[in-house]
Structure formats: C-alpha cells, structure tokens
Tab-separated table of C-alpha atoms in Angstrom:
chain	number	residue	atom	x	y	z
W	245	MET	CA	31.806	58.432	-79.968
W	246	THR	CA	31.559	60.436	-82.993
W	247	GLY	CA	34.180	62.434	-84.477
W	248	GLN	CA	32.311	65.794	-83.640
W	249	HIS	CA	32.129	64.766	-79.839
W	250	VAL	CA	35.896	63.822	-79.921
W	251	GLU	CA	36.589	67.231	-81.356
W	252	LYS	CA	34.212	68.984	-78.776
W	253	LYS	CA	36.332	67.122	-75.750
W	254	GLU	CA	39.715	67.852	-77.310
W	255	ASN	CA	38.928	71.582	-77.471
W	256	ILE	CA	37.350	72.070	-74.130
W	257	HIS	CA	40.719	73.695	-72.773
W	258	VAL	CA	40.895	75.644	-76.004
W	259	LEU	CA	37.497	77.064	-75.667
W	260	HIS	CA	38.556	78.126	-72.059
W	261	SER	CA	41.345	80.212	-73.347
W	262	VAL	CA	38.820	81.847	-75.976
W	263	LEU	CA	36.293	82.512	-73.325
W	264	GLU	CA	39.135	84.234	-71.030
W	265	GLN	CA	40.273	86.385	-74.044
W	266	ILE	CA	36.582	87.501	-74.445
W	267	ASP	CA	36.484	88.422	-70.534
W	268	LEU	CA	39.880	90.048	-71.123
W	269	GLU	CA	38.253	92.500	-73.691
W	270	ALA	CA	35.630	93.241	-71.482
W	271	GLU	CA	37.846	94.311	-68.596
W	272	HIS	CA	39.623	96.568	-71.104
W	273	GLY	CA	36.239	97.887	-72.185
W	274	LYS	CA	35.564	99.202	-68.831
W	275	LEU	CA	38.998	100.559	-68.135
W	276	LYS	CA	38.663	102.708	-71.569
W	277	ASN	CA	34.917	103.524	-70.529
W	278	PHE	CA	35.649	104.746	-67.172
W	279	LEU	CA	38.708	106.880	-68.652
W	280	GLU	CA	36.651	108.306	-71.676
W	281	CYS	CA	33.961	109.199	-68.782
W	282	ILE	CA	36.512	111.221	-66.938
W	283	LYS	CA	37.804	112.959	-69.954
W	284	SER	CA	34.160	114.136	-71.051
W	285	LEU	CA	33.787	115.681	-67.486
W	286	ASN	CA	34.299	119.639	-67.977
W	287	ASP	CA	35.089	119.879	-64.083
W	288	TYR	CA	37.316	117.419	-62.654
W	289	SER	CA	36.277	118.669	-59.147
W	290	LYS	CA	33.357	115.817	-59.019
W	291	ILE	CA	36.344	113.164	-59.139
W	292	SER	CA	38.122	111.986	-55.931
W	293	VAL	CA	41.739	111.939	-56.266
W	294	LYS	CA	44.356	110.446	-53.578
W	295	MET	CA	48.168	110.030	-53.645
W	296	TYR	CA	50.066	107.746	-52.140
W	297	VAL	CA	53.812	107.705	-51.340
W	298	ILE	CA	55.234	104.128	-51.576
W	299	ARG	CA	58.680	102.302	-50.568
W	300	PHE	CA	58.259	99.243	-52.604
W	301	ASN	CA	60.699	96.485	-51.317
W	302	ALA	CA	61.287	94.706	-54.554
W	303	ARG	CA	63.509	92.059	-52.969
W	304	LYS	CA	62.768	88.675	-52.890
W	305	ASN	CA	61.098	86.911	-49.706
W	306	THR	CA	59.777	90.172	-48.457
W	307	SER	CA	56.493	91.916	-48.230
W	308	LEU	CA	55.670	93.860	-51.161
W	309	ILE	CA	55.787	97.265	-49.803
W	310	ASN	CA	57.805	98.706	-46.914
W	311	THR	CA	55.850	101.830	-46.269
W	312	LEU	CA	53.025	103.436	-47.732
W	313	SER	CA	51.655	106.951	-46.875
W	314	ARG	CA	49.030	109.590	-48.246
W	315	MET	CA	50.542	112.557	-49.576
W	316	GLU	CA	48.042	115.803	-49.655
W	317	THR	CA	47.789	117.262	-53.239
W	318	ASP	CA	45.873	120.380	-54.396
W	319	ARG	CA	43.144	120.311	-57.058
W	320	THR	CA	45.431	121.696	-59.898
W	321	LEU	CA	48.106	118.772	-59.231
W	322	ASN	CA	45.089	116.267	-59.293
W	323	ASN	CA	43.913	117.211	-62.544
W	324	ILE	CA	47.400	116.790	-63.889
W	325	LEU	CA	47.607	113.294	-62.062
W	326	ILE	CA	44.430	112.252	-63.866
W	327	ASN	CA	45.423	113.334	-67.118
W	328	LYS	CA	48.750	111.411	-66.794
W	329	VAL	CA	46.985	108.283	-66.178
W	330	ILE	CA	44.725	108.813	-69.118
W	331	SER	CA	47.514	109.669	-71.379
W	332	ALA	CA	49.673	106.754	-70.241
W	333	VAL	CA	46.741	104.185	-71.116
W	334	GLU	CA	45.920	105.703	-74.482
W	335	GLN	CA	49.660	105.154	-75.476
W	336	LYS	CA	48.509	101.068	-75.655
W	337	GLU	CA	46.858	99.934	-78.700
W	338	SER	CA	45.870	96.344	-77.233
W	339	ILE	CA	45.275	94.117	-74.581
W	340	VAL	CA	46.577	90.678	-73.970
W	341	PRO	CA	46.510	88.227	-71.316
W	342	PHE	CA	49.685	88.005	-68.633
W	343	LEU	CA	51.387	84.553	-69.562
W	344	ASP	CA	54.404	84.432	-67.614
W	345	LEU	CA	56.614	84.339	-70.657
W	346	ASN	CA	55.485	87.788	-71.861
W	347	ILE	CA	58.020	90.442	-72.750
W	348	ASP	CA	57.350	94.177	-72.864
W	349	ASN	CA	56.045	95.731	-75.875
W	350	ASN	CA	55.166	99.460	-76.326
W	351	GLU	CA	51.521	98.415	-77.691
W	352	SER	CA	49.878	96.183	-75.358
W	353	ILE	CA	48.566	96.201	-71.928
W	354	PHE	CA	48.922	92.844	-70.030
W	355	TYR	CA	45.922	91.681	-67.986
W	356	GLU	CA	46.604	89.765	-64.744
W	357	ARG	CA	43.909	88.861	-62.321
W	358	LYS	CA	44.489	90.237	-58.902
W	359	ALA	CA	43.899	87.137	-57.071
W	360	LEU	CA	46.770	85.570	-58.462
W	361	THR	CA	49.087	88.044	-57.065
W	362	ASP	CA	50.067	89.573	-53.877
W	363	TYR	CA	48.273	92.698	-54.485
W	364	SER	CA	45.954	92.357	-51.208
W	365	SER	CA	48.963	93.349	-49.144
W	366	ILE	CA	48.962	96.602	-51.313
W	367	GLU	CA	45.452	97.091	-50.506
W	368	GLU	CA	45.615	96.420	-47.270
W	369	ALA	CA	48.191	99.244	-46.901
W	370	ILE	CA	46.260	101.644	-48.731
W	371	VAL	CA	43.102	101.176	-46.219
W	372	ASN	CA	45.344	101.329	-43.104
W	373	SER	CA	47.282	104.526	-44.523
W	374	LYS	CA	47.575	108.005	-43.097
W	375	VAL	CA	48.367	111.372	-44.402
W	376	VAL	CA	51.990	112.115	-43.746
W	377	LYS	CA	53.915	115.520	-44.187
W	378	PHE	CA	56.904	115.052	-46.567
W	379	ASP	CA	60.073	116.899	-46.895
W	380	GLU	CA	62.842	116.619	-49.252
W	381	GLU	CA	64.565	113.775	-47.434
W	382	THR	CA	61.484	111.654	-46.589
W	383	LEU	CA	60.075	111.865	-50.090
W	384	SER	CA	63.366	110.855	-51.564
W	385	SER	CA	63.623	107.790	-49.679
W	386	ASN	CA	60.962	106.305	-51.686
W	387	ASN	CA	60.697	104.433	-55.001
W	388	GLY	CA	57.277	104.865	-56.048
W	389	TYR	CA	53.583	106.325	-55.920
W	390	ALA	CA	49.993	105.595	-56.496
W	391	ILE	CA	47.192	107.708	-57.908
W	392	GLU	CA	43.980	106.649	-56.733
W	393	ILE	CA	41.016	108.086	-58.790
W	394	ILE	CA	37.063	107.738	-57.863
W	395	LEU	CA	34.219	108.499	-59.889
W	396	PRO	CA	31.307	109.037	-57.238
W	397	LYS	CA	28.104	107.402	-57.906
W	398	GLY	CA	25.743	109.084	-60.006
W	399	VAL	CA	28.432	110.974	-61.942
W	400	LYS	CA	27.993	110.739	-65.652
W	401	GLY	CA	25.201	108.353	-64.797
W	402	ASN	CA	26.819	105.440	-63.170
W	403	ALA	CA	24.942	103.265	-60.770
W	404	GLU	CA	27.754	102.534	-58.381
W	405	GLU	CA	31.372	104.383	-57.080
W	406	ILE	CA	34.026	103.554	-59.772
W	407	LYS	CA	37.710	103.276	-58.856
W	408	ILE	CA	41.191	102.834	-60.423
W	409	THR	CA	44.615	103.127	-58.798
W	410	ALA	CA	47.287	103.682	-60.860
W	411	PHE	CA	51.072	102.644	-59.771
W	412	THR	CA	54.490	104.085	-60.570
W	413	TYR	CA	57.653	102.621	-59.800
W	414	PHE	CA	61.238	103.769	-60.357
W	415	ALA	CA	64.193	101.299	-59.559
W	416	LYS	CA	66.285	104.206	-57.760
W	417	ALA	CA	65.084	106.580	-54.931
W	418	TRP	CA	62.690	109.568	-55.784
W	419	LYS	CA	64.728	112.460	-57.594
W	420	LEU	CA	64.142	115.773	-56.875
W	421	LYS	CA	64.504	117.863	-59.763
W	422	GLU	CA	64.981	121.616	-60.364
W	423	THR	CA	63.222	121.735	-63.636
W	424	SER	CA	60.232	119.871	-62.395
W	425	LYS	CA	56.963	122.199	-62.083
W	426	PHE	CA	55.796	120.055	-58.786
W	427	PHE	CA	56.667	121.268	-55.631
W	428	LEU	CA	56.215	120.515	-51.885
W	429	LYS	CA	54.181	122.998	-49.797
W	430	ASP	CA	53.585	122.565	-45.980
W	431	GLY	CA	54.372	118.569	-46.325
W	432	GLY	CA	51.974	118.184	-49.239
W	433	ALA	CA	52.256	118.509	-53.403
W	434	THR	CA	51.264	121.378	-55.266
W	435	THR	CA	51.989	123.019	-58.675
W	436	GLU	CA	52.814	126.329	-56.940
W	437	ASN	CA	56.218	127.344	-56.799
W	438	LYS	CA	57.028	126.958	-53.076
W	439	GLU	CA	59.656	124.829	-51.279
W	440	SER	CA	61.152	121.872	-53.027
W	441	ASN	CA	60.821	120.522	-56.613
W	442	PHE	CA	60.006	116.804	-57.306
W	443	CYS	CA	59.099	114.562	-60.236
W	444	ILE	CA	55.638	113.258	-61.294
W	445	PHE	CA	56.469	110.670	-64.248
W	446	ASP	CA	54.699	110.451	-67.802
W	447	TYR	CA	54.696	106.377	-67.071
W	448	VAL	CA	52.335	104.149	-65.079
W	449	THR	CA	53.728	100.444	-64.036
W	450	PHE	CA	50.265	99.031	-63.637
W	451	ILE	CA	46.568	100.021	-62.762
W	452	CYS	CA	44.259	98.174	-60.321
W	453	MET	CA	40.335	97.987	-61.264
W	454	ASP	CA	37.848	95.729	-59.601
W	455	ASP	CA	39.437	92.042	-59.844
W	456	GLY	CA	42.119	92.663	-62.473
W	457	LEU	CA	45.494	94.454	-62.981
W	458	PHE	CA	46.292	96.287	-66.230
W	459	VAL	CA	50.028	96.027	-66.408
W	460	LEU	CA	51.717	98.832	-68.801
W	461	ASN	CA	55.274	97.780	-68.185
W	462	ASN	CA	55.607	93.942	-67.556
W	463	ASN	CA	59.474	93.669	-66.229
W	464	VAL	CA	58.937	96.242	-63.533
W	465	PHE	CA	55.459	94.624	-62.534
W	466	GLN	CA	57.209	91.326	-61.836
W	467	THR	CA	59.915	93.145	-59.945
W	468	ILE	CA	57.531	94.984	-57.896
W	469	MET	CA	55.224	91.615	-57.293
W	470	ASN	CA	58.423	89.475	-56.248
W	471	TYR	CA	57.716	87.566	-59.229
W	472	THR	CA	60.856	85.142	-58.934
W	473	GLU	CA	59.528	84.155	-55.350
W	474	ARG	CA	55.692	83.207	-56.619
W	475	LEU	CA	57.564	81.223	-59.406
W	476	GLU	CA	59.180	79.015	-56.677
W	477	LYS	CA	56.051	78.632	-55.036
W	478	ARG	CA	54.049	77.661	-58.346
W	479	LYS	CA	56.830	75.194	-59.245
W	480	LEU	CA	55.867	72.937	-56.343
W	481	GLU	CA	52.236	73.750	-56.984
W	482	THR	CA	52.753	72.428	-60.489
W	483	LEU	CA	54.867	69.197	-59.674
W	484	ASP	CA	52.188	68.097	-57.078
W	485	GLU	CA	49.340	68.549	-59.652
W	486	LEU	CA	51.527	66.669	-62.126
W	487	ASN	CA	51.639	63.909	-59.479
W	488	LYS	CA	48.114	63.774	-58.821
W	489	LEU	CA	47.338	63.603	-62.563
W	490	GLY	CA	49.744	60.740	-63.181
W	491	PHE	CA	52.323	62.396	-65.116
W	492	ILE	CA	55.138	62.187	-62.736
W	493	HIS	CA	55.752	59.984	-59.539
W	494	LYS	CA	55.961	61.710	-56.391
W	495	ASP	CA	59.617	60.381	-56.220
W	496	GLY	CA	60.809	62.273	-59.131
W	497	ILE	CA	59.505	65.530	-57.519
W	498	ASP	CA	62.440	66.174	-55.621
W	499	ILE	CA	65.070	65.198	-58.539
W	500	PHE	CA	62.816	67.738	-60.752
W	501	VAL	CA	63.313	70.559	-58.139
W	502	GLU	CA	66.806	70.077	-57.920
W	503	ALA	CA	67.327	69.989	-61.609
W	504	ILE	CA	65.703	73.493	-62.149
W	505	GLY	CA	67.507	74.905	-59.349
W	506	ASN	CA	67.024	78.851	-59.741
W	507	ASP	CA	67.077	78.847	-63.383
W	508	LYS	CA	64.500	81.485	-64.314
W	509	SER	CA	64.008	80.423	-67.635
W	510	LEU	CA	62.921	76.845	-66.354
W	511	LEU	CA	60.856	78.354	-63.917
W	512	LYS	CA	58.766	80.833	-66.376
W	513	ASN	CA	58.221	78.103	-68.699
W	514	LEU	CA	56.914	75.688	-65.990
W	515	ALA	CA	54.789	78.422	-64.700
W	516	ALA	CA	53.475	78.994	-68.381
W	517	THR	CA	52.726	75.095	-68.569
W	518	GLN	CA	50.670	75.571	-65.522
W	519	ARG	CA	48.926	78.505	-66.564
W	520	SER	CA	47.930	76.750	-69.922
W	521	GLY	CA	46.904	73.667	-68.173
W	522	HIS	CA	46.778	71.604	-71.473
W	523	TYR	CA	47.643	68.606	-69.495
W	524	ARG	CA	44.648	68.730	-67.552
W	525	ASN	CA	42.802	67.755	-70.663
W	526	PRO	CA	41.605	64.093	-70.027
W	527	ILE	CA	43.118	62.535	-73.537
W	528	PHE	CA	46.271	64.783	-73.117
W	529	LYS	CA	48.219	61.678	-71.599
W	530	SER	CA	47.313	59.259	-74.121
W	531	LYS	CA	48.226	61.734	-76.989
W	532	LEU	CA	51.540	62.453	-75.253
W	533	LEU	CA	52.368	58.772	-75.114
W	534	ALA	CA	51.298	58.350	-79.063
W	535	ILE	CA	53.766	61.282	-79.839
W	536	VAL	CA	56.824	59.816	-77.988
W	537	ARG	CA	56.161	56.149	-78.412
W	538	ASP	CA	54.750	55.972	-81.941
W	539	LYS	CA	55.631	59.059	-83.777
W	540	LYS	CA	59.325	59.524	-81.897
W	541	LEU	CA	58.766	63.234	-81.811
W	542	GLY	CA	60.065	63.161	-78.115
W	543	ASN	CA	62.526	61.960	-75.677
W	544	LEU	CA	60.721	61.330	-72.766
W	545	ARG	CA	60.945	57.905	-70.771
W	546	PHE	CA	58.184	56.444	-68.915
W	547	ASP	CA	57.895	53.843	-66.100
W	548	ASN	CA	55.698	50.696	-66.427
W	549	ASP	CA	52.681	53.015	-64.845
W	550	ASN	CA	53.494	55.553	-67.321
W	551	ASN	CA	54.771	58.002	-65.293
W	552	ILE	CA	57.375	60.218	-66.772
W	553	ILE	CA	60.759	59.239	-65.597
W	554	VAL	CA	62.795	62.361	-64.138
W	555	ASP	CA	66.488	62.797	-64.532
W	556	ASN	CA	68.444	65.211	-62.763
W	557	ASP	CA	69.218	67.016	-66.214
W	558	LYS	CA	68.314	70.474	-67.256
W	559	ARG	CA	68.034	69.300	-71.129
W	560	TYR	CA	65.671	66.728	-70.181
W	561	ILE	CA	63.654	68.570	-67.670
W	562	LYS	CA	63.112	71.409	-70.462
W	563	GLU	CA	62.044	68.655	-72.603
W	564	ILE	CA	59.120	67.773	-70.070
W	565	ILE	CA	58.050	71.172	-69.638
W	566	ILE	CA	58.021	71.657	-73.523
W	567	LEU	CA	56.019	68.527	-74.011
W	568	LEU	CA	53.482	69.032	-71.039
W	569	GLY	CA	53.068	72.695	-72.199
W	570	ASP	CA	52.095	71.291	-76.102
W	571	LYS	CA	54.878	73.549	-77.465
W	572	ARG	CA	56.445	71.145	-79.911
W	573	VAL	CA	54.964	71.973	-83.298
W	574	LYS	CA	55.123	70.506	-86.980
W	575	THR	CA	54.927	73.002	-89.797
W	576	LEU	CA	52.105	72.616	-92.317
W	577	ILE	CA	54.359	72.746	-95.656
W	578	LEU	CA	57.823	71.181	-94.903
W	579	GLU	CA	56.602	69.530	-91.458
W	580	ASN	CA	59.720	70.794	-89.738
W	581	VAL	CA	59.253	70.138	-86.114
W	582	ALA	CA	60.410	72.707	-83.712
W	583	ASP	CA	59.781	73.883	-80.064
W	584	VAL	CA	58.066	77.177	-79.471
W	585	GLU	CA	60.234	79.444	-76.976
W	586	GLY	CA	57.459	81.892	-76.187
W	587	ASN	CA	53.676	81.976	-75.560
W	588	LEU	CA	51.908	80.108	-78.653
W	589	HIS	CA	49.286	82.395	-79.850
W	590	LEU	CA	46.369	80.697	-81.519
W	591	GLN	CA	43.621	83.207	-81.372
W	592	ALA	CA	42.541	82.553	-85.171
W	593	ALA	CA	42.280	78.774	-84.579
W	594	MET	CA	40.543	79.267	-81.096
W	595	THR	CA	37.938	81.509	-82.657
W	596	LEU	CA	36.887	78.875	-85.127
W	597	THR	CA	36.989	76.334	-82.639
W	598	ALA	CA	34.619	78.112	-80.137
W	599	GLY	CA	32.354	79.023	-83.276
W	600	SER	CA	32.289	75.212	-84.004
W	601	LEU	CA	31.669	74.472	-80.536
W	602	VAL	CA	29.008	76.628	-79.972
W	603	ALA	CA	27.286	75.741	-83.236
C-alpha cells in the first residue's frame, strides 16, 4: 500500500469531522437567512407567532418538562418577541459543534443534532398543548417559555413553511416585576397596562430549527436536557462499543463503571471520546499499542489478547479515556508531552487533510 493510500485511510475519521463542520455552517446559514428574511419584512403580520409557558423539570431521572401550555399574545407583543430572538442570535459571532466538553462563551452558538437529545418529548408537548388563561399565581409557578416563529409558504418567495422555536429557561420561578412593560390581560399577554406585570427576557437559551438545536447558553441547555442522566447512558453505550471493538474485555466493564462512579469530569471526557470516535479508525488499535509499548508514552497494560486491562483507579481510568480520545500530544519544538483537557481543535489541519483527500 502506498504512503498516499495509508494517509487517506488514516485520516478518514478526520475528514468526517470536516464534513460535519461544513454541514454546521450550512445549518447556521439557514438560521441566519431565516432571521434576515424576517427582518426585511415591513409587516410582521404575515408571521405566525405562538408563545408557550413551560415548567421545566431540570432534575435527574425525570421527564424534561412538567407542563407546557400556550399563552395568547397580542400583535404588538409578538413583534417584540420576534425582535428579541433576532437580537439574541445576532450577538453571537460564530458556530461550533456541541462536543460534550464545551464551555460557555459570549461569541459562539453550539450546534447539536436534535436526534441526540430528548427534544422529541418537548415537540410532543407542543403538539398536544392547549391555550390556558394565566394569572399571577399560575404564571409565577413556571420557569421558562418558548417562542415559536413561523414564516408561511410563499412569504419572501420561500417554497415551504419555515419555523423556529426559541426557548428561554430561568432557574427560579417566573418573576413578576412592576417595572416590566409586559402585562397579563384576560389570561393572555399584552403590552397594554392592564392587570399584572411580568418579564420577557432579552436572552435565549436555545433554538430548534429543522433537525438541529442552536445552543446559546450551553450550561443551562445541559440542565434542561438532563445532561448528567444522558452521560450515564452514553457511558454504558461507549463501554459496550469498546468491548465489541476489542479494546476492553467485557469483564472489565463493571470495574470501569465502578471506578468512574458519578465523576462528571470523567463522564464528560468519556462522552467526548465516544463522540470523536477516533478508536473506530481501523488502525487506531495498532497505533495505540505502538505508542504504549514502543514509545512508552502511555501507562496502559494489555492482556494476551491486547485488551486493555481495567483497574478500579480513577487516575488509570482517566489515562484510558485520554488515550482512546487521542488527547495525548507532543509539541513540535521542544517535544513536550501533555494531555489536552478540553476539545482538541484541528480545523486548519483538517482543512488541509480534506483538500488532499479530495484531490
């Protein structure tokens, strides 16, 4: 096999990351185009807006939401809601993939595929929702809301109906503020000074459009989506996969699970390792063995079948996760060896790799 063919085979998993990034930009483009289309309309009356009041559970081992009901809103308030969603997105400068170890920043939107979350339960609740009349007591018992914006087919020349749903979550119960410009009237919401004030916030937690979720506040998003529970499920999925691929013997899975316990850092790192999927590369195993046995750059131990021997030791478990996630690096100049604690971003290198593969 020629060196060129070897390089192509070794970098297939890297190319997948590049293609995912390309798709990411396309998804971001659709969202931006949709919002730009709305902004260009002189009359928002052609846009359908619905507001849903939500009680998120945000607790482990529970459904994502307790209740979801629709609240009636007037046209003036609908226009304000639309502009708040547009403003929240415009404050973000870039889009990056949701990679389990992301931390919040003020510039980026994190993109997650809807199918990888439990969002379907929210969709079902929206479909089955009914209009409810709210007063101060019933409104203040909720901790979030959703704004659904629909651009009908034919408006601005679009061939199909386009819809986004923007969610806002706040940790405590909905505050009623006397200084707010939003009011309750006949159980619905209005900008007219009527019965009781309440808040509409300037921030958005995440947005759903088509098959993707655009996350504007990563930490809160993980709270809403019961992310810790999901990490527990993915832990078992990952270990089962590692067993089937010949990295860990099935007898070591229980030891691995006990060693991790509820350590969220290890759970996130294991999830990141699964998502990157480097160990699925056909030559990964042989390279791992060479790194550990020949170059002495790892402390892993292997049995006679080249399965990784698992010990009930968190430091050793972290070593396994680091190496399976390909996060041990060597610097180019001084050749220092170090472990990457976050996501290893190789966009420039990936772009070059993709170019060479395409060529």
